[in-house]
XYZ file of C-alpha atoms in Angstrom:
335
model
C -41.226 -17.623 -8.440
C -39.533 -18.918 -5.288
C -36.596 -20.317 -7.295
C -36.110 -17.027 -9.191
C -36.057 -15.014 -5.943
C -33.369 -17.272 -4.470
C -31.184 -17.030 -7.600
C -31.428 -13.261 -7.548
C -30.337 -13.202 -3.893
C -27.278 -15.326 -4.644
C -26.242 -13.034 -7.494
C -26.600 -9.950 -5.287
C -24.472 -11.549 -2.564
C -21.698 -12.416 -5.046
C -21.616 -8.843 -6.345
C -21.371 -7.528 -2.772
C -18.408 -9.801 -1.941
C -16.631 -8.834 -5.161
C -17.043 -5.136 -4.348
C -15.491 -5.623 -0.905
C -12.486 -7.525 -2.224
C -11.719 -5.003 -4.950
C -12.574 -1.744 -3.152
C -8.924 -1.110 -2.297
C -7.359 -2.207 -5.590
C -6.346 -5.487 -7.164
C -2.995 -6.163 -5.517
C -1.820 -7.133 -2.057
C 1.271 -6.353 0.020
C 2.714 -9.865 0.045
C 5.818 -9.387 -2.046
C 9.086 -10.326 -0.353
C 11.203 -9.124 -3.256
C 13.749 -6.398 -2.560
C 14.670 -3.968 -5.287
C 18.230 -3.046 -6.032
C 18.874 -0.072 -8.210
C 20.481 -1.223 -11.435
C 22.244 0.695 -14.173
C 24.667 0.078 -16.990
C 28.117 -1.123 -16.054
C 30.814 1.527 -15.593
C 33.311 2.215 -18.328
C 35.907 -0.548 -18.309
C 33.616 -3.023 -16.588
C 35.094 -6.194 -15.176
C 37.081 -7.100 -18.267
C 38.435 -3.620 -18.822
C 40.206 -2.620 -21.998
C 42.898 0.044 -22.011
C 44.566 1.713 -24.994
C 48.177 2.687 -25.499
C 50.007 4.918 -27.970
C 53.325 4.089 -29.517
C 54.982 1.710 -31.947
C 56.010 2.089 -35.600
C 53.646 2.388 -38.536
C 50.959 -0.204 -37.919
C 52.673 -1.929 -35.013
C 50.800 -2.855 -31.872
C 51.635 -1.638 -28.361
C 51.049 -3.837 -25.338
C 48.439 -2.687 -22.832
C 49.119 -3.178 -19.160
C 46.019 -3.663 -17.016
C 46.388 -3.102 -13.313
C 43.046 -4.709 -12.550
C 41.058 -7.611 -13.893
C 41.227 -7.443 -17.659
C 43.717 -6.710 -20.432
C 44.655 -3.532 -22.185
C 45.493 -3.104 -25.873
C 47.448 -0.380 -27.574
C 47.607 0.789 -31.192
C 50.586 2.506 -32.851
C 50.087 5.849 -34.501
C 53.403 7.713 -34.622
C 56.925 7.259 -36.076
C 59.512 5.495 -33.968
C 59.078 2.549 -31.705
C 57.237 2.511 -28.451
C 55.062 0.556 -26.100
C 51.461 1.477 -25.429
C 50.513 1.352 -21.770
C 46.997 1.379 -20.440
C 45.181 0.874 -17.198
C 41.999 -1.170 -17.575
C 39.575 -3.226 -15.592
C 37.519 -2.642 -12.500
C 40.340 -3.421 -10.112
C 42.785 -0.829 -11.388
C 40.367 2.078 -11.734
C 40.408 4.773 -9.090
C 37.561 5.275 -6.675
C 36.937 8.958 -7.487
C 34.424 10.680 -5.222
C 32.944 8.206 -2.767
C 29.175 8.235 -2.273
C 26.623 6.894 0.175
C 23.953 4.720 -1.426
C 20.880 3.251 0.244
C 20.446 -0.456 -0.378
C 17.011 -1.958 0.284
C 18.537 -4.808 2.291
C 21.720 -3.353 3.774
C 20.813 0.246 4.461
C 23.545 2.812 3.767
C 26.580 1.476 1.905
C 29.720 3.030 0.488
C 30.133 3.177 -3.301
C 32.733 4.549 -5.691
C 32.192 7.260 -8.314
C 30.639 4.666 -10.667
C 28.201 3.387 -8.053
C 30.103 0.126 -7.460
C 29.815 -1.331 -3.965
C 32.947 -1.222 -1.794
C 33.874 -4.013 0.636
C 36.058 -4.890 3.626
C 37.685 -8.200 4.645
C 37.476 -9.689 8.148
C 41.000 -11.132 7.916
C 42.462 -7.644 7.436
C 43.247 -5.439 10.416
C 42.400 -1.786 11.017
C 44.813 -1.236 13.920
C 47.317 -1.202 12.404
C 45.806 -0.960 8.898
C 46.883 -3.997 6.871
C 45.587 -6.000 3.896
C 45.846 -9.786 3.917
C 44.333 -10.241 0.462
C 47.000 -10.933 -2.208
C 47.446 -13.165 -5.244
C 44.243 -14.897 -6.360
C 42.365 -13.162 -3.562
C 43.243 -9.760 -5.014
C 42.029 -10.922 -8.432
C 38.594 -11.784 -7.055
C 38.615 -8.788 -4.712
C 40.487 -6.003 -6.560
C 42.048 -3.486 -4.125
C 40.802 0.077 -4.597
C 43.630 2.549 -5.324
C 43.973 5.451 -2.920
C 45.313 8.076 -5.313
C 42.136 9.883 -6.431
C 39.669 8.934 -3.680
C 37.728 11.829 -2.142
C 34.874 11.984 0.354
C 31.410 12.858 -0.968
C 28.333 13.955 0.974
C 27.716 12.053 4.185
C 31.284 10.744 4.442
C 33.797 11.958 7.040
C 36.927 12.731 5.022
C 39.090 12.137 8.096
C 38.228 8.418 7.813
C 39.974 8.144 4.428
C 43.512 6.798 4.513
C 45.874 4.508 2.637
C 48.200 1.559 3.088
C 51.123 0.342 1.035
C 50.457 -3.169 -0.249
C 53.087 -5.901 -0.625
C 53.472 -4.973 -4.319
C 54.166 -1.333 -3.461
C 50.804 0.069 -4.611
C 48.703 2.354 -2.428
C 45.289 1.026 -1.335
C 42.424 3.085 0.021
C 41.331 2.543 3.627
C 38.186 3.658 5.459
C 38.681 4.020 9.213
C 41.719 1.774 8.819
C 39.992 -0.987 6.832
C 41.383 -1.768 3.377
C 38.815 -1.205 0.616
C 38.006 -3.621 -2.224
C 35.586 -4.188 -5.067
C 34.171 -7.593 -5.997
C 34.842 -9.060 -9.459
C 31.345 -10.587 -9.656
C 29.612 -7.238 -9.206
C 28.885 -6.240 -12.793
C 26.999 -2.992 -12.320
C 26.082 -0.208 -9.900
C 23.939 -1.401 -7.014
C 25.205 -5.008 -7.108
C 26.080 -6.450 -3.690
C 27.022 -9.995 -4.701
C 30.032 -9.879 -2.393
C 27.979 -9.369 0.778
C 28.673 -12.152 3.257
C 30.893 -14.216 0.918
C 32.711 -16.824 2.997
C 31.356 -15.142 6.090
C 34.313 -12.747 5.822
C 33.467 -10.155 3.186
C 31.013 -7.322 3.840
C 29.866 -4.150 2.141
C 31.253 -1.057 3.830
C 29.030 1.312 5.730
C 30.027 5.009 5.391
C 31.777 4.899 8.801
C 33.934 1.891 7.876
C 31.811 -0.612 9.783
C 30.114 -3.594 8.156
C 26.845 -2.969 6.392
C 24.327 -5.488 7.614
C 20.742 -6.516 7.184
C 18.364 -4.323 9.113
C 16.911 -5.804 12.279
C 13.668 -3.914 11.671
C 10.642 -5.386 9.856
C 9.670 -3.988 6.469
C 7.271 -1.616 8.245
C 7.077 -0.997 11.979
C 6.113 1.675 14.498
C 8.398 4.117 16.304
C 7.417 6.495 19.099
C 8.607 9.958 18.111
C 8.950 12.489 20.971
C 7.115 15.136 18.924
C 4.653 13.168 16.810
C 3.867 10.100 18.893
C 3.575 6.703 17.177
C 4.556 6.846 13.506
C 5.315 4.248 10.828
C 8.930 3.676 9.727
C 10.469 1.523 6.988
C 13.030 -1.277 7.447
C 15.841 1.271 7.689
C 14.062 3.171 10.444
C 13.250 6.067 8.098
C 10.003 7.970 8.648
C 7.129 7.102 6.296
C 4.870 9.851 4.901
C 1.549 10.360 3.099
C 0.607 12.954 0.497
C -2.774 14.592 1.159
C -3.519 14.856 -2.567
C -3.355 11.067 -3.007
C -6.464 8.896 -3.015
C -7.069 5.766 -0.921
C -10.615 4.715 -1.830
C -12.029 2.937 -3.723
C -8.463 2.140 -4.825
C -5.024 3.737 -4.270
C -4.144 6.593 -6.617
C -0.880 8.557 -6.404
C -0.555 12.214 -7.348
C 3.227 12.225 -6.760
C 4.727 11.728 -10.214
C 7.887 12.729 -12.089
C 10.172 15.053 -10.126
C 8.003 14.597 -7.049
C 9.039 10.952 -6.844
C 12.725 11.927 -6.693
C 12.101 13.960 -3.553
C 9.544 11.533 -2.106
C 10.601 7.952 -3.031
C 7.781 5.420 -3.058
C 8.028 2.702 -0.398
C 8.451 -0.661 -2.132
C 6.018 -3.539 -1.448
C 6.357 -5.211 1.940
C 5.014 -8.641 2.892
C 2.114 -8.466 5.346
C 3.951 -10.792 7.732
C 6.994 -8.495 7.568
C 5.230 -5.714 9.483
C 4.893 -4.982 13.176
C 2.397 -2.684 14.882
C 0.868 -1.493 11.610
C -2.850 -1.988 10.954
C -3.307 -4.973 8.625
C -6.498 -3.671 7.024
C -5.687 -2.032 3.714
C -2.036 -3.096 3.937
C -1.341 -3.743 0.273
C 0.624 -2.699 -2.799
C -0.476 -1.234 -6.108
C 1.101 -0.400 -9.443
C 1.678 3.300 -10.101
C 1.146 4.904 -13.554
C 4.944 4.837 -14.039
C 5.005 1.067 -13.481
C 6.620 1.242 -10.026
C 4.991 -0.918 -7.347
C 4.229 1.024 -4.171
C 3.141 0.041 -0.664
C 0.100 1.443 1.110
C -1.111 1.637 4.719
C -4.907 1.541 4.965
C -4.867 1.834 1.162
C -3.023 5.207 1.218
C 0.258 5.308 -0.767
C 3.327 5.801 1.442
C 6.704 7.432 0.821
C 9.993 8.336 2.468
C 11.615 11.802 2.198
C 14.975 12.453 0.536
C 15.581 15.235 3.052
C 15.653 12.713 5.934
C 19.259 11.576 6.311
C 19.149 9.452 9.457
C 16.607 7.202 11.197
C 14.477 9.387 13.435
C 14.540 12.411 11.102
C 11.115 13.973 10.457
C 12.192 16.743 8.064
C 9.308 15.891 5.721
C 6.651 16.577 8.336
C 4.262 19.304 7.165
C 6.235 20.162 4.003
C 4.044 22.345 1.780
C 1.116 21.669 4.085
C 0.607 18.433 2.130
C 3.061 15.863 3.518
C 2.647 14.208 6.910
C 3.942 11.226 8.857
C 1.723 8.162 9.014
C 0.036 6.746 12.123
C -0.172 2.944 12.606
C -3.785 3.030 11.369
C -2.769 4.899 8.206
C -4.061 8.320 9.284
C -2.082 11.541 8.836
C -0.153 12.638 11.928
C -0.336 16.340 12.830
C -2.315 17.408 9.768
C -4.829 20.230 10.303
C -8.406 19.064 10.507
C -10.336 19.615 7.325
């Protein structure tokens, strides 16, 4: 009887420990991986193909690519002619410039196809001048100035142009010549960042985009809300009152909601400062996205916040509130 009692006690203790370790889900916030937004490559890609019209009968016109890649032309009409085409990433216009948020670099400048735009330290902004020609311009295709326009969040007065040594017009931002990188194959790629210690993604104001000095999650003292949690870009972090924290994280923000309230990606526990460690973990949402939690509550940022320090999401719908360092809602009415 004594042996049976002891065995039963050991089993009960094991069950108790298991319950404690799984009460807040199965995953932990130890991932160091950053997530870049990927998509299919823009039309033309790196090895762009152009098409030309001309020639006799079934003759072939020669395509002229102004970027990296070759163009081809096919004849279709009587008479003789040469097909001309513009192909390749380098020769394509920028279109409407956009501001994209990169998980490592913060806000960066992209073209109409979402391709990252760069600047070169050996260029000069006063006066504006490009020092990237020949093989350099093959690896770093200059961005034409002809059709570039400023999108939301970009001061159009910063857009300018220079005349390159070959007579073409190149886009400038605040005086800095603008380039793409041949090894970026799709929207969101930033393979050119820091190459040779001289090439950097462009911030919307023409300065260099750089790694944030902030931890993945930290605490900021807001003059209205007090101490609140912010992400690595300094953007305010929020909770949704309809979510569940215990016994495991459950999100109620799905579909269109997630577009307005992006889920905060997993953050390593040692990449946080001032945030309560208990319940600091990640979980997998029903849509497969991994999301971070504070004290087991799912956390988000708000698409309506444009700059670090913005708290435009505070109190939205009476269901969204900033997060205190211990994971509690800040400023929510007592229930």
